[in-house]
């Protein structure tokens, strides 16, 4: 409660200060330059540049009209550096380059800058091909509450913000609109952290995310602890065009909402064909945005509108709620003009200045600034009363340099401007704002040179004595009226504590506050899912539901707010849920169904087993052939079917080659020639087994006389059959007599003797002179010792033979037989 009240009181105080402020151009106050960003106390930190801080050069650059000693201190590390500023000049103070800037963790990249005389201070984050400058607010102008603006960026270098605390025990709170690197929190999470003086916090959005609209505020018990917030991108693209190739670092210091405004003027950059982009962020609800006389958008608090500022054009912007506006340089495009992204805050018209000491930086320490940024410029927008008297470095800017802005009392000028320290002065005749920028081959920068910032009286404890507090609740999205407050439904969309206020004013002084803490109670939604059988009735409250569909009921939840209950009613499908494929004839199968209370079955072809099982679930069947079983709904229609495939076992068939066991080569080839077999198992009577449709077996010695072989073959449902054959061992040999005695009763003929089944045979017999005496191709032929019917003499005869059996095996040989008479 105190956290919200503190914010509200500080807003009121800021508003009171605004009401008492008089623009210098109207009052013609010669010292109005001292009301601008000139100061003697500053706090600064930095974002990542191109995601590689180790190669970036960080610095602060000061300018002013008086001689001053400037001291930069890092309160965390103790590092300090001093430099002398000559009147009317500028000085740069390099800062230590960090090795890394972690996202989501406190680090030591925060610096406190003090000066012995008023100065204007700028922060520089430079890297080859990627740089930007930012105007730094003096301590008295920073706040303890901010609304972030990030340019929508879809590059691989996402949006960044960086915070530096000015006092110890500074407690910060924010609701993250996106996922943040290093935190591990989902979008929508509340993130809190405590920082000491000089400690910094850098947050990097994950790719595609940004922090636009996020509120960051101090929740410290002492709400007077201000902090500085910087916003931008490591290396973003601007313009959203597929031909945009350039990306660059850009950063700006965020303005507290207390110094936001409702009127702005934007002027396009010089020498560019791509134009610029202006992003406008609203600080209140139902904020109307009017540009050049036309309403272009209505924004809620924290929402932004992007406007394309065409080449050589201007835009007069008026908003109905205090807003923040920033101009972004468009990325370099193929074939386009020079320059890459940069960002410059557009000061509200009521915060324009009449005098400014500023600089455009370049020196020998940053040679790439000269190389890449060869074209520095300045755009000036002034009240018409200042045209003709406005001086730059003491010389009047000719009126011919200015062009009137249609429909306004303002004029603008665009011109080149050299590097160095400069002074703009309106001579008390009016006010102006100006933007310095640079365009190069690979880089671009832009920054607002100055603006009026009011001292924020952050603590006025006496106001609490005159605050009357109320508390109430409301259901989300409803309109609230009570205690003199009226809150629209759009303002109560977020379920959080809202601070609303009103005041009594006496003699231009706020003396009494009415403060309402409005707690927004959530509406709730519930979804319930039901599965019912056809014909069943589902009862919910006073409703009877018999048909499937989605049913909505509006109830009251525990908070007294609407509760929407949705019933999703669906029929349980009537179906056979058994995982059945097939099997053997007569095998038992179980069929299980769901989705009904009575089950009617049928089959194709007709299965008489179903007659006794109507209305039963599950059922058992024993089909003898392939059968399809059907399930019917209450109307008799078939709603589900399943087929049981019946496959008889295969008829065993054995092919063995050879069909005996060869004594010399005891190897047989086994082939299952059955039809429809899925597996084959071979079992021998000696205990040996084999598997496979085609296989081989080599029998070991000693060989058996006979072996029984059984083939078991099964189909894919494991229905099996077997058959058995016998294999006999055969000795395969051939021999011939070595003595022939034709006149004797024994050995009286010569022939071949064999145990083989002969397919081919041939023998030639010769005498000692090589004369062919006998020849035959019949294995059963005999030689009786004659040649052409005449007995041959007693001597030794030589023969040569050839034989092939029925299995294709061949033999050849020679021998000798002695003929005796």
XYZ file of N, CA and C in Angstrom, residues 3-4 7-8 10-11 15 144-149 177 211-217 223 255-258 260 280-289 298-305 320-324 488 490-494 496-501:
186
model
N 3.851 1.552 -1.043
C 4.567 1.677 -2.312
C 3.740 2.464 -3.313
N 2.454 2.158 -3.442
C 1.598 2.857 -4.398
C 1.387 4.293 -3.968
N 4.342 6.562 -4.883
C 4.371 6.941 -6.295
C 3.389 8.056 -6.572
N 2.173 7.916 -6.042
C 1.120 8.884 -6.335
C 1.478 10.249 -5.780
N 4.422 11.428 -5.238
C 5.500 12.012 -6.008
C 4.992 12.563 -7.335
N 4.010 11.866 -7.946
C 3.407 12.381 -9.184
C 2.742 13.715 -8.916
N 3.466 17.308 -10.519
C 2.452 18.116 -11.186
C 2.403 19.513 -10.591
N 12.358 8.305 -9.508
C 12.339 6.963 -8.927
C 11.221 6.115 -9.528
N 10.794 6.492 -10.752
C 9.778 5.718 -11.486
C 9.918 6.051 -12.965
N 9.904 5.003 -13.818
C 10.060 5.199 -15.250
C 9.124 4.268 -16.009
N 8.751 4.686 -17.221
C 8.075 3.818 -18.189
C 9.020 3.689 -19.374
N 9.400 2.449 -19.725
C 10.440 2.207 -20.727
C 9.867 2.326 -22.139
N 10.673 2.883 -23.039
C 10.374 2.813 -24.477
C 11.542 2.131 -25.177
N 7.860 -7.762 -19.278
C 6.950 -8.034 -20.406
C 7.468 -9.103 -21.353
N 11.225 -4.185 -23.905
C 10.725 -3.757 -22.607
C 9.717 -2.612 -22.725
N 9.221 -2.333 -23.908
C 8.323 -1.199 -24.089
C 7.117 -1.298 -23.165
N 6.816 -0.181 -22.489
C 5.674 -0.124 -21.587
C 5.947 -0.631 -20.194
N 7.124 -1.246 -19.967
C 7.434 -1.766 -18.631
C 7.677 -0.604 -17.662
N 7.085 -0.690 -16.477
C 7.303 0.312 -15.444
C 8.347 -0.205 -14.466
N 9.327 0.646 -14.176
C 10.367 0.335 -13.201
C 10.266 1.384 -12.102
N 10.126 0.954 -10.851
C 9.975 1.938 -9.784
C 10.661 1.460 -8.513
N 11.255 6.448 -0.181
C 10.952 6.554 -1.605
C 11.724 7.679 -2.279
N 13.409 9.508 -19.510
C 12.911 10.641 -18.737
C 11.867 10.169 -17.733
N 11.909 10.654 -16.491
C 10.823 10.322 -15.556
C 9.498 10.852 -16.106
N 8.385 10.148 -15.920
C 7.101 10.619 -16.456
C 6.720 12.015 -15.967
N 7.280 12.448 -14.830
C 6.952 13.782 -14.326
C 7.368 14.883 -15.299
N 7.465 14.367 -18.738
C 6.936 14.109 -20.069
C 6.034 15.292 -20.469
N 6.051 7.130 -30.099
C 5.365 7.918 -29.075
C 4.783 6.950 -28.052
N 5.141 7.109 -26.767
C 4.675 6.240 -25.690
C 3.794 7.043 -24.742
N 2.615 6.504 -24.439
C 1.653 7.220 -23.597
C 1.903 6.944 -22.117
N 1.707 8.011 -21.311
C 1.808 7.854 -19.868
C 0.465 7.694 -19.188
N -0.632 7.693 -19.967
C -1.961 7.539 -19.376
C -2.875 6.777 -20.309
N -4.082 6.462 -19.848
C -5.036 5.701 -20.645
C -5.834 6.621 -21.567
N -6.330 6.013 -22.653
C -7.169 6.720 -23.635
C -6.469 7.983 -24.153
N -5.193 7.824 -24.459
C -4.377 8.944 -24.942
C -4.545 9.079 -26.443
N -5.087 10.214 -26.895
C -5.253 10.476 -28.322
C -3.963 11.081 -28.873
N -3.481 10.521 -30.003
C -2.281 11.033 -30.666
C -2.711 11.743 -31.938
N -5.113 5.918 -30.598
C -5.518 6.073 -29.201
C -4.777 5.009 -28.403
N -4.013 5.431 -27.399
C -3.117 4.544 -26.682
C -3.536 4.401 -25.229
N -3.289 3.213 -24.680
C -3.405 3.001 -23.245
C -2.039 3.259 -22.612
N -1.996 3.324 -21.316
C -0.763 3.616 -20.580
C 0.325 2.612 -20.958
N 1.488 3.110 -21.373
C 2.617 2.261 -21.736
C 2.614 1.801 -23.172
N 1.509 2.002 -23.917
C 1.475 1.607 -25.326
C 2.193 2.645 -26.180
N 2.711 2.194 -27.342
C 3.458 3.068 -28.234
C 2.873 3.066 -29.630
N 3.067 4.171 -30.341
C 2.648 4.307 -31.742
C 3.859 4.727 -32.555
N -3.128 13.767 -25.791
C -4.071 14.172 -24.742
C -3.603 13.758 -23.354
N -2.547 12.939 -23.267
C -1.966 12.541 -21.984
C -0.459 12.802 -22.060
N 0.208 13.067 -20.927
C 1.669 13.208 -20.956
C 2.313 11.998 -21.620
N 3.246 12.262 -22.549
C 3.833 11.198 -23.360
C 5.328 11.433 -23.521
N 6.001 10.370 -23.988
C 7.426 10.434 -24.303
C 7.583 10.154 -25.787
N -12.794 3.940 -15.453
C -13.355 3.215 -16.592
C -12.955 1.749 -16.534
N -11.606 0.077 -18.869
C -10.291 -0.131 -19.475
C -9.176 0.062 -18.469
N -9.401 0.875 -17.456
C -8.380 1.128 -16.447
C -8.356 0.056 -15.373
N -9.247 -0.912 -15.424
C -9.280 -1.969 -14.409
C -9.071 -3.338 -15.034
N -8.377 -3.387 -16.171
C -8.161 -4.665 -16.833
C -7.080 -5.491 -16.150
N -6.096 -4.829 -15.544
C -4.975 -5.546 -14.945
C -5.290 -5.854 -13.496
N -4.246 -5.953 -10.322
C -3.214 -5.498 -9.410
C -3.789 -4.336 -8.601
N -3.039 -3.812 -7.661
C -3.489 -2.673 -6.876
C -3.281 -1.415 -7.703
N -4.332 -0.632 -7.861
C -4.259 0.607 -8.609
C -4.331 1.778 -7.651
N -3.508 2.791 -7.863
C -3.563 3.999 -7.063
C -4.301 5.085 -7.812
N -5.362 5.629 -7.272
C -6.140 6.691 -7.894
C -6.189 7.864 -6.937
N -6.242 9.090 -7.462
C -6.108 10.228 -6.574
C -6.980 11.391 -7.014
